[in-house]
Amino acid sequence: MNLLAILLTLCCMLPCGTGMCGGAGNIRDEAVDYGNSPQGDGAFYTGKYRNLFNEYLGVSQKETDDRLEYVWNHFFVNDGTKLYFEDSDSTAYIYDTGNRDVRTEGMSYGMMICVQLDKRDEFDKIWRWAKTHMLYTSGRWKGYFAWQCNPDGSKIGGEPSCATDGEVYFIMSLYFASHRWGDGGAFNYAQEARTILKDVMSKDGSQGVFNMFNTDAKLISFVPSDDGSWLHTDPSYNLPAFFELWARWSDTDKDFWSQTPEAARNLLAAASHPVTGLFPDYSTFEGKPFQPGWKKDYDARRYQYDAIRCAMNIGMDYYWFGKDKVRQNDMMTRLLRFFKEDNFTHGQFNLDGTEPTGLYSEGMAGANAVGAICLDDKGLAKEYIERLWNVEPPTGYLRYYSGMVYMLSMLHVSGHFRIY
């Protein structure tokens, strides 16, 4: 056997926890059989996370780190622009400055930002607030989180239900916290993630509450309640990269979770308009735009507020796992060419691009830059990466939602949004 063959054999025999299989801090658990799904080539397998500001713009790592510190201070430290507020020595919340409340979406995003930036103290304070005031620990909603509270912790509404994008980010943030910091502190993060995941998949509908995922479609439901919301989804709630990890790390329903990443990828591909690439805010499980009867404030069949996150979800799946590159490149090429043709002016549209309203936001600049990771058209990708680098974080009373998406996107594009 020649020397090259010996070296290759030795590499194949190394356990996946070694540096030969990827960067430090990444978990390589047992393989999951995904049937016909191909092995991807993303950061999960290589441990490599690219700083696209450096690759496309020549921005140094120090400049990148300085910008992230600036953004952190903007949203978590500075009076006048921050969204993070401590209401005791041990608890804190992310404040929706526009609606003057606290939402699971923002709380779970805040936790994800903290674990990615190694801010354990702030992470624990946000989690303690969410666990105390939002998490249902008994009753028919056990395991779910009340999606909307007042800053004093009181729940808004008679019996508020959940918004499942919050549950998804809570679970994923807790897993990452376990792998990055261990479970020997104030919380056993891994156990809490697994308990929530088990609880939200233990509902049979008999009390008017269903599993978080529709078990037939293998897709996340908009709200797991008996008002019909269990029977449709929100495309931006579909995060195939997260579901890939749940299939590996959950201690229950592993066979079910192994089917969810591909279902989510198929849903996103079906929901994307064949010309503009735009996504609806709500859709059926077949990807068709959907307007529930109870929704009166705006038309959820349009590309509106939730839908801006679809590009971020797709870009993350592309660079973490790389299992659906052809479709994801196609979707993002259509979408990002459309926004360029609109001269980055508007924020909401019919799916065919007609009836534009609103403004192109900082959150859209961020999410679309993450989507640009998928592009074969490197000139177009550079334009989006540069636009994100040049945009300032939002200010004013409507800074919350756009700001959180913007900050998550900055982590993705800079190579700081990692699997732990």
Coordinates of C-alpha atoms in Angstrom, one line a residue, residues 52 77 100 172 174 199 208 232 242 250 266 274 276 287 302 325 333 338 355 358 367 376 385 388:
L52 CA -18.3 36.9 3.0
V77 CA -26.3 48.1 25.4
R100 CA -44.7 47.7 23.2
M172 CA -32.2 25.4 18.7
L174 CA -30.8 25.7 24.0
D199 CA -43.8 18.1 24.9
G208 CA -57.9 21.6 21.0
H232 CA -51.5 25.6 7.2
F242 CA -32.4 23.4 12.2
S250 CA -33.5 14.7 19.8
N266 CA -39.9 21.2 -0.7
P274 CA -41.7 31.0 -10.5
T276 CA -40.2 36.8 -8.9
G287 CA -47.0 26.0 -0.9
R302 CA -48.7 38.6 -0.4
K325 CA -28.2 23.7 -3.9
T333 CA -31.5 34.2 -8.2
F338 CA -36.4 41.0 -8.6
E355 CA -48.9 46.4 -6.2
G358 CA -43.8 49.9 2.0
A367 CA -32.0 38.4 4.9
D376 CA -23.8 31.3 -8.8
I385 CA -23.1 41.6 0.6
L388 CA -25.6 44.9 3.9

